[in-house]
Coordinates of C-alpha atoms in Angstrom, one line a residue:
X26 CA -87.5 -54.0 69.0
X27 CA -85.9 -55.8 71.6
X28 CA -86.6 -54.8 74.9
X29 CA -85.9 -55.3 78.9
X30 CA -88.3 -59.2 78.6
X31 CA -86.3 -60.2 75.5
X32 CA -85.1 -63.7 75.6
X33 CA -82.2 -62.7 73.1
X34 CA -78.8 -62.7 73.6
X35 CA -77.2 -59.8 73.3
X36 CA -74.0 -57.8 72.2
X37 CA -71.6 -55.6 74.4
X38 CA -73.7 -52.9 72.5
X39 CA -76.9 -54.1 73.6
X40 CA -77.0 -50.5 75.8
X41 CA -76.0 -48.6 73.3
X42 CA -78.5 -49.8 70.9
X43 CA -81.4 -49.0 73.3
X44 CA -80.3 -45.4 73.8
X45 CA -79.5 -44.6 70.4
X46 CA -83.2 -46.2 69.6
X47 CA -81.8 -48.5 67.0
X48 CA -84.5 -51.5 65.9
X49 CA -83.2 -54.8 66.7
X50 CA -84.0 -58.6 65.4
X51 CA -83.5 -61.7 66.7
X52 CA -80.4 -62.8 64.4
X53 CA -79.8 -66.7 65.4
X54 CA -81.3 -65.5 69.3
X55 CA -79.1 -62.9 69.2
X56 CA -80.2 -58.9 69.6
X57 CA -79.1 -57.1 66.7
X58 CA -79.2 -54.6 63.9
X59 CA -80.6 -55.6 60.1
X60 CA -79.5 -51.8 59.6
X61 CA -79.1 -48.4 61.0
X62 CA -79.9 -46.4 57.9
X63 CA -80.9 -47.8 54.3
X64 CA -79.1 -50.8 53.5
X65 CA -78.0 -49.5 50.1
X66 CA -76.3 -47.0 51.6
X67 CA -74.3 -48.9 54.4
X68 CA -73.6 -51.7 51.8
X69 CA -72.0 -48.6 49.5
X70 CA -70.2 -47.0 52.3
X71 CA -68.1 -49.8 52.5
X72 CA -67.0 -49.9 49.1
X73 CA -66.1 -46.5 48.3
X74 CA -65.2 -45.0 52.5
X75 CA -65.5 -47.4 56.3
X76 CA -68.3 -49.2 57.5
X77 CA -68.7 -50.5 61.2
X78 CA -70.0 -53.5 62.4
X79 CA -70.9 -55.2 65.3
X80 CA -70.1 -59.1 65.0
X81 CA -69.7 -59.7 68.6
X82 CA -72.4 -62.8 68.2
X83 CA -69.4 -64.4 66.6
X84 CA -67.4 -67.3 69.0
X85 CA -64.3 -67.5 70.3
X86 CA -62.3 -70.4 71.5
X87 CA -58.8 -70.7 72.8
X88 CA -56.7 -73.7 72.1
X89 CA -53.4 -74.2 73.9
X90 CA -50.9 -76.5 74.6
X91 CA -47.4 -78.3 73.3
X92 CA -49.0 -80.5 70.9
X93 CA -52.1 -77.7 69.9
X94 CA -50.2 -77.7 65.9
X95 CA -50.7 -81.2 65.9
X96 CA -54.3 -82.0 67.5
X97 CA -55.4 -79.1 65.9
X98 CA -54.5 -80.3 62.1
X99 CA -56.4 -83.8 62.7
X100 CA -59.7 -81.5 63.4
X101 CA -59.7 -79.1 60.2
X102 CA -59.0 -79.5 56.5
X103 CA -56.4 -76.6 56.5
X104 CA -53.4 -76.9 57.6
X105 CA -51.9 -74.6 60.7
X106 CA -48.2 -76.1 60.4
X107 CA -47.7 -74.5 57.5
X108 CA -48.5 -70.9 58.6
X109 CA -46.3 -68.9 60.7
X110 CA -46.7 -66.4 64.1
X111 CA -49.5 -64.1 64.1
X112 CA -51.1 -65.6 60.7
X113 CA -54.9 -66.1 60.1
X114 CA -55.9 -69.3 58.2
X115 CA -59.6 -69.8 57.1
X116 CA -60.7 -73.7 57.3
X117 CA -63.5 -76.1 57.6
X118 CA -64.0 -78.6 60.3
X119 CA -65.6 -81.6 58.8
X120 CA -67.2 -85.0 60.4
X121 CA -66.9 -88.5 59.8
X122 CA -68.7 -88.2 56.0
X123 CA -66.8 -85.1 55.0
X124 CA -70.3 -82.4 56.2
X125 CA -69.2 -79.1 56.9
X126 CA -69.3 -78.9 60.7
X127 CA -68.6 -74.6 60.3
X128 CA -66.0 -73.0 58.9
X129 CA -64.2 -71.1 60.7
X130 CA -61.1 -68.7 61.3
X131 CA -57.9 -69.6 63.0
X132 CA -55.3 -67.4 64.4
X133 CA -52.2 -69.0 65.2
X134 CA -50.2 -66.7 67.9
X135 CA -47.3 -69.8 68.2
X136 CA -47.0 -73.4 67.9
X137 CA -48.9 -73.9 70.9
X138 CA -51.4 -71.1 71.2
X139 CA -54.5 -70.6 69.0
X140 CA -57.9 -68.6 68.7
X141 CA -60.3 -70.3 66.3
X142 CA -63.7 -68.4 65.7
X143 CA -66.4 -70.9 65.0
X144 CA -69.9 -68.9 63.8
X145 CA -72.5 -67.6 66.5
X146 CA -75.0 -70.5 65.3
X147 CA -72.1 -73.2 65.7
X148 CA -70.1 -71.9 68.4
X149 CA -71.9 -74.2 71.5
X150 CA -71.6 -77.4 68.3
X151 CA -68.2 -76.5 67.9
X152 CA -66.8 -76.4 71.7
X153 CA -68.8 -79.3 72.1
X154 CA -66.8 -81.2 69.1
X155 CA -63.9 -79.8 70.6
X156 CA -64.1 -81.6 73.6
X157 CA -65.3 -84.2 72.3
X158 CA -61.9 -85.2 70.6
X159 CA -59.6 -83.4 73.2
X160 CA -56.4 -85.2 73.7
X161 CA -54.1 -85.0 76.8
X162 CA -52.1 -82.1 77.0
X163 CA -54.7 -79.7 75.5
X164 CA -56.7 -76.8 76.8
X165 CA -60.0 -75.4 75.5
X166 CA -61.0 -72.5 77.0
X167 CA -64.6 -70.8 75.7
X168 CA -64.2 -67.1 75.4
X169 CA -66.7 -65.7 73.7
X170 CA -68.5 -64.6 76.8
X171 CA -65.6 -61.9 77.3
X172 CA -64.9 -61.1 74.1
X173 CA -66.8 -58.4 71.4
X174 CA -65.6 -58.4 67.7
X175 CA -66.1 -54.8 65.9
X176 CA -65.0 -55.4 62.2
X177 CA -64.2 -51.7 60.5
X178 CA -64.4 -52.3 57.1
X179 CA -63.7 -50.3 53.4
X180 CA -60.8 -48.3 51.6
X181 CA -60.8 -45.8 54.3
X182 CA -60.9 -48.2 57.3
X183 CA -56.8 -48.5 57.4
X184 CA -56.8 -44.3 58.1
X185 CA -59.1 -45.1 60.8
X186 CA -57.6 -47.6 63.1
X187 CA -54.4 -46.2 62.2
X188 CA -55.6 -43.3 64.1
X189 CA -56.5 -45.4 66.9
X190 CA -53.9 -48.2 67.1
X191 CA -50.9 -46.8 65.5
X192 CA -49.2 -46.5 62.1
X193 CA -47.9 -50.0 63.1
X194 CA -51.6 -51.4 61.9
X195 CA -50.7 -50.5 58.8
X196 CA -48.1 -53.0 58.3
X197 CA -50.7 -56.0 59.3
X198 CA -51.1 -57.9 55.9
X199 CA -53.9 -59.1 54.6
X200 CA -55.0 -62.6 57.0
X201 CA -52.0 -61.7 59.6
X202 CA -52.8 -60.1 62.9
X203 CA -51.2 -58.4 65.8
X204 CA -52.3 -60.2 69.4
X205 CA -51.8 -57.8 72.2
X206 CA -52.6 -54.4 71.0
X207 CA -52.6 -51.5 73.8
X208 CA -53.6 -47.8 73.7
X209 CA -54.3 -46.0 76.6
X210 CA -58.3 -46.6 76.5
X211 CA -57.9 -50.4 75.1
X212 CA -55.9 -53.1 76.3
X213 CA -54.9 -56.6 74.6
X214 CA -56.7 -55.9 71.6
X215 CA -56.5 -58.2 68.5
X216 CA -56.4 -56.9 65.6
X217 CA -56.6 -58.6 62.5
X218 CA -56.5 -57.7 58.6
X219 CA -59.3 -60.1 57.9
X220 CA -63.1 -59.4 57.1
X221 CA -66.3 -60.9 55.4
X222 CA -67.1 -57.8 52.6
X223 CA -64.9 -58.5 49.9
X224 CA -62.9 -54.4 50.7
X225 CA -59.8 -54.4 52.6
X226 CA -60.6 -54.0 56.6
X227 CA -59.5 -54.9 60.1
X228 CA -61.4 -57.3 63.2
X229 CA -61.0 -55.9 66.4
X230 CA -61.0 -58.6 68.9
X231 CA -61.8 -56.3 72.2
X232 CA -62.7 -57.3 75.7
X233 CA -66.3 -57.3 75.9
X234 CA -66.1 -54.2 78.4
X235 CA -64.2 -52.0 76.0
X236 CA -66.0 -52.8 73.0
X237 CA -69.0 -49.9 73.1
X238 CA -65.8 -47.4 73.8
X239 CA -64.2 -48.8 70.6
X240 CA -67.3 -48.1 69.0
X241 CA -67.5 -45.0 69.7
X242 CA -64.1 -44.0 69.1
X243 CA -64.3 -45.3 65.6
X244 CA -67.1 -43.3 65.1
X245 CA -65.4 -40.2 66.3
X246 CA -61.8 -40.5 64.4
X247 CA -63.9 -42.1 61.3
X248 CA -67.0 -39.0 60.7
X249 CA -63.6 -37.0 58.8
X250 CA -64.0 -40.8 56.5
X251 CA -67.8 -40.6 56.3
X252 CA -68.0 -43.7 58.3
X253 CA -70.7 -45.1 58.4
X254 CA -72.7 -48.0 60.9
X255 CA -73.8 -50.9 59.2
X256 CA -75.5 -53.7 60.0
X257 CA -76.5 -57.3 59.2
X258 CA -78.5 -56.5 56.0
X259 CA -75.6 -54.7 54.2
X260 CA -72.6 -57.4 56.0
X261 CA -74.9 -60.1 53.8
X262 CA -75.2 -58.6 50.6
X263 CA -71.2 -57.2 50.6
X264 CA -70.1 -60.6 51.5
X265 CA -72.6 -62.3 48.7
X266 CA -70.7 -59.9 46.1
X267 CA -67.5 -61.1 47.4
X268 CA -68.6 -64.6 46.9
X269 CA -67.9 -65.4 50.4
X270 CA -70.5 -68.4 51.7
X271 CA -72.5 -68.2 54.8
X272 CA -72.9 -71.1 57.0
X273 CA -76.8 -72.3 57.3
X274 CA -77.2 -71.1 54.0
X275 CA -74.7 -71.8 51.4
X276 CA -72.8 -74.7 53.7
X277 CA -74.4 -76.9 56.2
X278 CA -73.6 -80.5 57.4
X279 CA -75.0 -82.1 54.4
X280 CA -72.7 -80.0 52.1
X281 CA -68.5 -81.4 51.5
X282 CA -65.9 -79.0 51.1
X283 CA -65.4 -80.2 47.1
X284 CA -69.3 -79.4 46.2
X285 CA -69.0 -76.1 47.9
X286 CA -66.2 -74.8 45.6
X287 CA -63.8 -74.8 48.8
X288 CA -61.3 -77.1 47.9
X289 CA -58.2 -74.5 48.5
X290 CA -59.2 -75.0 52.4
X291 CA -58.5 -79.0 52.0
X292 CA -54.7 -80.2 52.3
X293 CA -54.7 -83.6 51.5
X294 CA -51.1 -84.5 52.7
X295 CA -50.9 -83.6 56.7
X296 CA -48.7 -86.4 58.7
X297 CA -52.0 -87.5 60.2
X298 CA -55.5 -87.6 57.8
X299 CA -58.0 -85.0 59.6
X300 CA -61.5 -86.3 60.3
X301 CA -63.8 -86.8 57.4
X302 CA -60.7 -86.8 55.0
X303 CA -61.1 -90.4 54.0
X304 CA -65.0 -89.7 53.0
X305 CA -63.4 -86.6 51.1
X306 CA -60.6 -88.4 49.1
X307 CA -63.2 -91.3 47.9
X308 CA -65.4 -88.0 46.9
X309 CA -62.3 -86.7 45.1
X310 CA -62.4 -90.3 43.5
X311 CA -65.4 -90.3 42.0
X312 CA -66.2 -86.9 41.9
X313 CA -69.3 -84.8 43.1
X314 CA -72.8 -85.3 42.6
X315 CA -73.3 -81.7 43.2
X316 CA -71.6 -78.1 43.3
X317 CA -72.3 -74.4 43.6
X318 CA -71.9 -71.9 41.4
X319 CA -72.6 -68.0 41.0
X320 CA -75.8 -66.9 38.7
X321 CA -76.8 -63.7 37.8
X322 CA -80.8 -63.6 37.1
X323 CA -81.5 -62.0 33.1
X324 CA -85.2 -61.6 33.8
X325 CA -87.1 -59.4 36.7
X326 CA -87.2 -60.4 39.8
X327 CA -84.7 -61.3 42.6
X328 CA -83.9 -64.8 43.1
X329 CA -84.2 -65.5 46.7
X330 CA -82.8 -68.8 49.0
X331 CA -84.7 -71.9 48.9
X332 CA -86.3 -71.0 45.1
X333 CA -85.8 -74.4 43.0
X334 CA -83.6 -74.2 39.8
X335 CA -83.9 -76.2 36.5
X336 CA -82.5 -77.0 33.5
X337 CA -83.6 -75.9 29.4
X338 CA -85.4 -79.4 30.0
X339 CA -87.5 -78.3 32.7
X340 CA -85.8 -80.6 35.2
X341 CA -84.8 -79.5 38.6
X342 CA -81.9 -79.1 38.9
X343 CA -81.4 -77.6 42.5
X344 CA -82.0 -74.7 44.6
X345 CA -80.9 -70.9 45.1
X346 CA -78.8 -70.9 48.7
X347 CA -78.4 -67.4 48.9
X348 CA -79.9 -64.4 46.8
X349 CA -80.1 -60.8 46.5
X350 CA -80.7 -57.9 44.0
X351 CA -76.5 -56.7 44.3
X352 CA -76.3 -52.6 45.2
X353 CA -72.9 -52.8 43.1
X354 CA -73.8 -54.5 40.3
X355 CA -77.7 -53.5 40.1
X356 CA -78.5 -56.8 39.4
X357 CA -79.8 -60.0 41.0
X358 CA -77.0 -62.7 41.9
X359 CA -76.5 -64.9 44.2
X360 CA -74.9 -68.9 44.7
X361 CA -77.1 -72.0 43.8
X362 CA -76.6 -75.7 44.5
X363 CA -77.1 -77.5 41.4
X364 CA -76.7 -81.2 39.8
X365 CA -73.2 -80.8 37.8
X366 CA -74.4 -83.4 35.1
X367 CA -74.4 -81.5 32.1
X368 CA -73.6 -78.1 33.2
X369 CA -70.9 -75.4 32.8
X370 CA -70.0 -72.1 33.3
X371 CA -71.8 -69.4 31.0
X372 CA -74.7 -71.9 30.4
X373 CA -78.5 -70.5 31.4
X374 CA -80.6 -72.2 34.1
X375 CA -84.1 -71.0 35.3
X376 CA -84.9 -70.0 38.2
X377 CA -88.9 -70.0 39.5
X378 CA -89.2 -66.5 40.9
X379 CA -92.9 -66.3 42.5
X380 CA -95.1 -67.7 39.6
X381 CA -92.4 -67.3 36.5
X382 CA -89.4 -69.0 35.4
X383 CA -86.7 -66.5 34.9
X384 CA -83.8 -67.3 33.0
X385 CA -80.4 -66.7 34.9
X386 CA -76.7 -67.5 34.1
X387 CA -74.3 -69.7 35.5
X388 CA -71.3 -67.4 36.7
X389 CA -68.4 -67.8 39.2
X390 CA -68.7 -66.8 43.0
X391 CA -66.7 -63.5 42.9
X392 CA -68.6 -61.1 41.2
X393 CA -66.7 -58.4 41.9
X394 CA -63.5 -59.7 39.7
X395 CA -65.6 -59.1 37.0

């Protein structure tokens, strides 16, 4: 458990973890939970009630200025001026060769005010990119040291911060936001319909003081929802189900947009080409070497990242990224990065588990559409 010596960051609910006893890991050097019950159960709480979850490790960075639309669009493959007021837009931010720098979501409160949240692992590469290709006129300002993120998550989680925020949450669409939300405990909240689990949910971006009374207060309003808290174990599997990537795993610098499957976040035809979108195009051009796809493993055993994949000729082929035995499905899925020579949807791969080969099949991402 993390302790008074630990070197570990730690969330706005760092005291609140140590008197409720909770067992904490280091998660990228940060302090937190893998769960607070059994994972199964937080990971079905979500589907069928709420779930809570403390992603305050995440960053956040504040972009502002006259020509932020602009500067910003050169620096992601998205495209932010084609999104109105108080819309989220998910992106990528891409170097030179077209590598995934993160990805990342974007909330654009006007045409000259933004709030991008790079992930806790890239957050310091990210602000450092930032700068790097700041222009006159713009302002970065690092906020993540003020700022704690509770996402409240499942078919019940509207009742809840309903409850807390008003009935005028309910009217937030899905990847829209309100910025300056105020009760008479919170202040400035933002509060987004957005999430990583695949259910409908809100983000609460809370100042880092008020977070730990959020917390609580979701917990209070949500025990007539059979809310429940969850942590890092169950966020991982819900979001694999949804066939939602995660960055260090499934997308890295060495991975394009076009082999991850992620070509709805690319606009080829901004006024000015964003960086790495020349490296992209000639990719587009001759196509990719390499792309990820769902499996689902037919055999025993649960097909864990880093196992090697190969074809019916005994070639490999690739590897698993991410993996998991799925609480919904009762099966083992997960995403793989393979060779695309030769290979399609529905077609069987194996996959070494331990000392087998166990035969798995090629699926798409979502799982849960199925």
């Amino acid at each position: 458990m993390a302790n008074e010596e630990t070197d570990l960051k730690r969330t706005p609910l760092y005291p609140y973890y140590q008197e409720k006893n909770v067992k904490l890991v280091d998660f990228g050097s940060w302090a937190l939970p893998i769960q607070f019950s059994k994972l199964s159960d937080e990971h079905q709480v979500v589907r069928e009630h709420v779930g809570l979850f403390d992603v305050s490790h995440m960053g956040e960075i504040k972009v502002s200025g006259k020509r932020a639309t602009e500067w910003l669009n050169k620096l992601i493959t998205n495209d932010v001026s084609q999104t109105d007021a108080n819309q989220a837009v998910y992106t990528l931010v891409t170097k030179e060769d077209g590598g995934i720098l993160d990805d990342i979501i974007i909330f654009k409160q006007s045409e000259s005010e933004y709030l991008l949240t790079p992930n806790a692992s890239n957050t310091a590469k990210i602000w450092q990119w930032l700068n790097k290709h700041k222009e006159a006129e713009i302002d970065l300002e690092n906020v993540s040291a003020a700022t704690g993120l509770i996402a409240i998550q499942g078919p019940k989680a509207k009742d809840v911060v309903a409850k807390v925020f008003g009935k005028e949450a309910l009217d937030i669409k899905n990847y829209h936001f309100l910025p300056d939300v105020s009760t008479e405990q919170f202040s400035d909240v933002l509060l987004s319909r957005t999430g990583y689990t695949g259910e409908d949910g809100y983000e609460c971006y809370v100042k880092w003081e008020q977070t730990e009374a959020l917390w609580k207060t979701f917990l209070a309003i949500g025990e007539a929802y059979n809310i429940k808290e969850c942590g890092l174990g169950a966020r991982d599997t819900l979001r694999l189900e949804a066939g939602m990537p995660l960055y260090g795993h499934d997308l890295s610098e060495d991975v394009t947009p076009l082999e991850a499957g992620l070509r709805f976040a690319v606009k080829w035809d901004k006024p000015e080409p964003f960086i790495g979108q020349k490296a992209l195009e000639d990719q587009n051009e001759t196509g990719t070497t390499y792309l990820t796809r769902g499996f689902e493993v037919l055999g025993r055993g649960i097909a864990r990242e880093g196992y090697p994949v190969f074809n019916n000729e005994d070639e490999e082929i690739g590897v698993v990224t991410s993996g998991t035995q799925s609480p919904t499905l009762g099966k083992s899925i997960g995403f793989m990065r393979i060779k695309k020579a030769g290979i399609k949807l529905g077609d069987t791969v194996k996959i070494q588990i331990r000392k087998n080969k166990v035969d798995a099949k090629i699926t798409k991402k979502n799982f849960l559409k199925k």
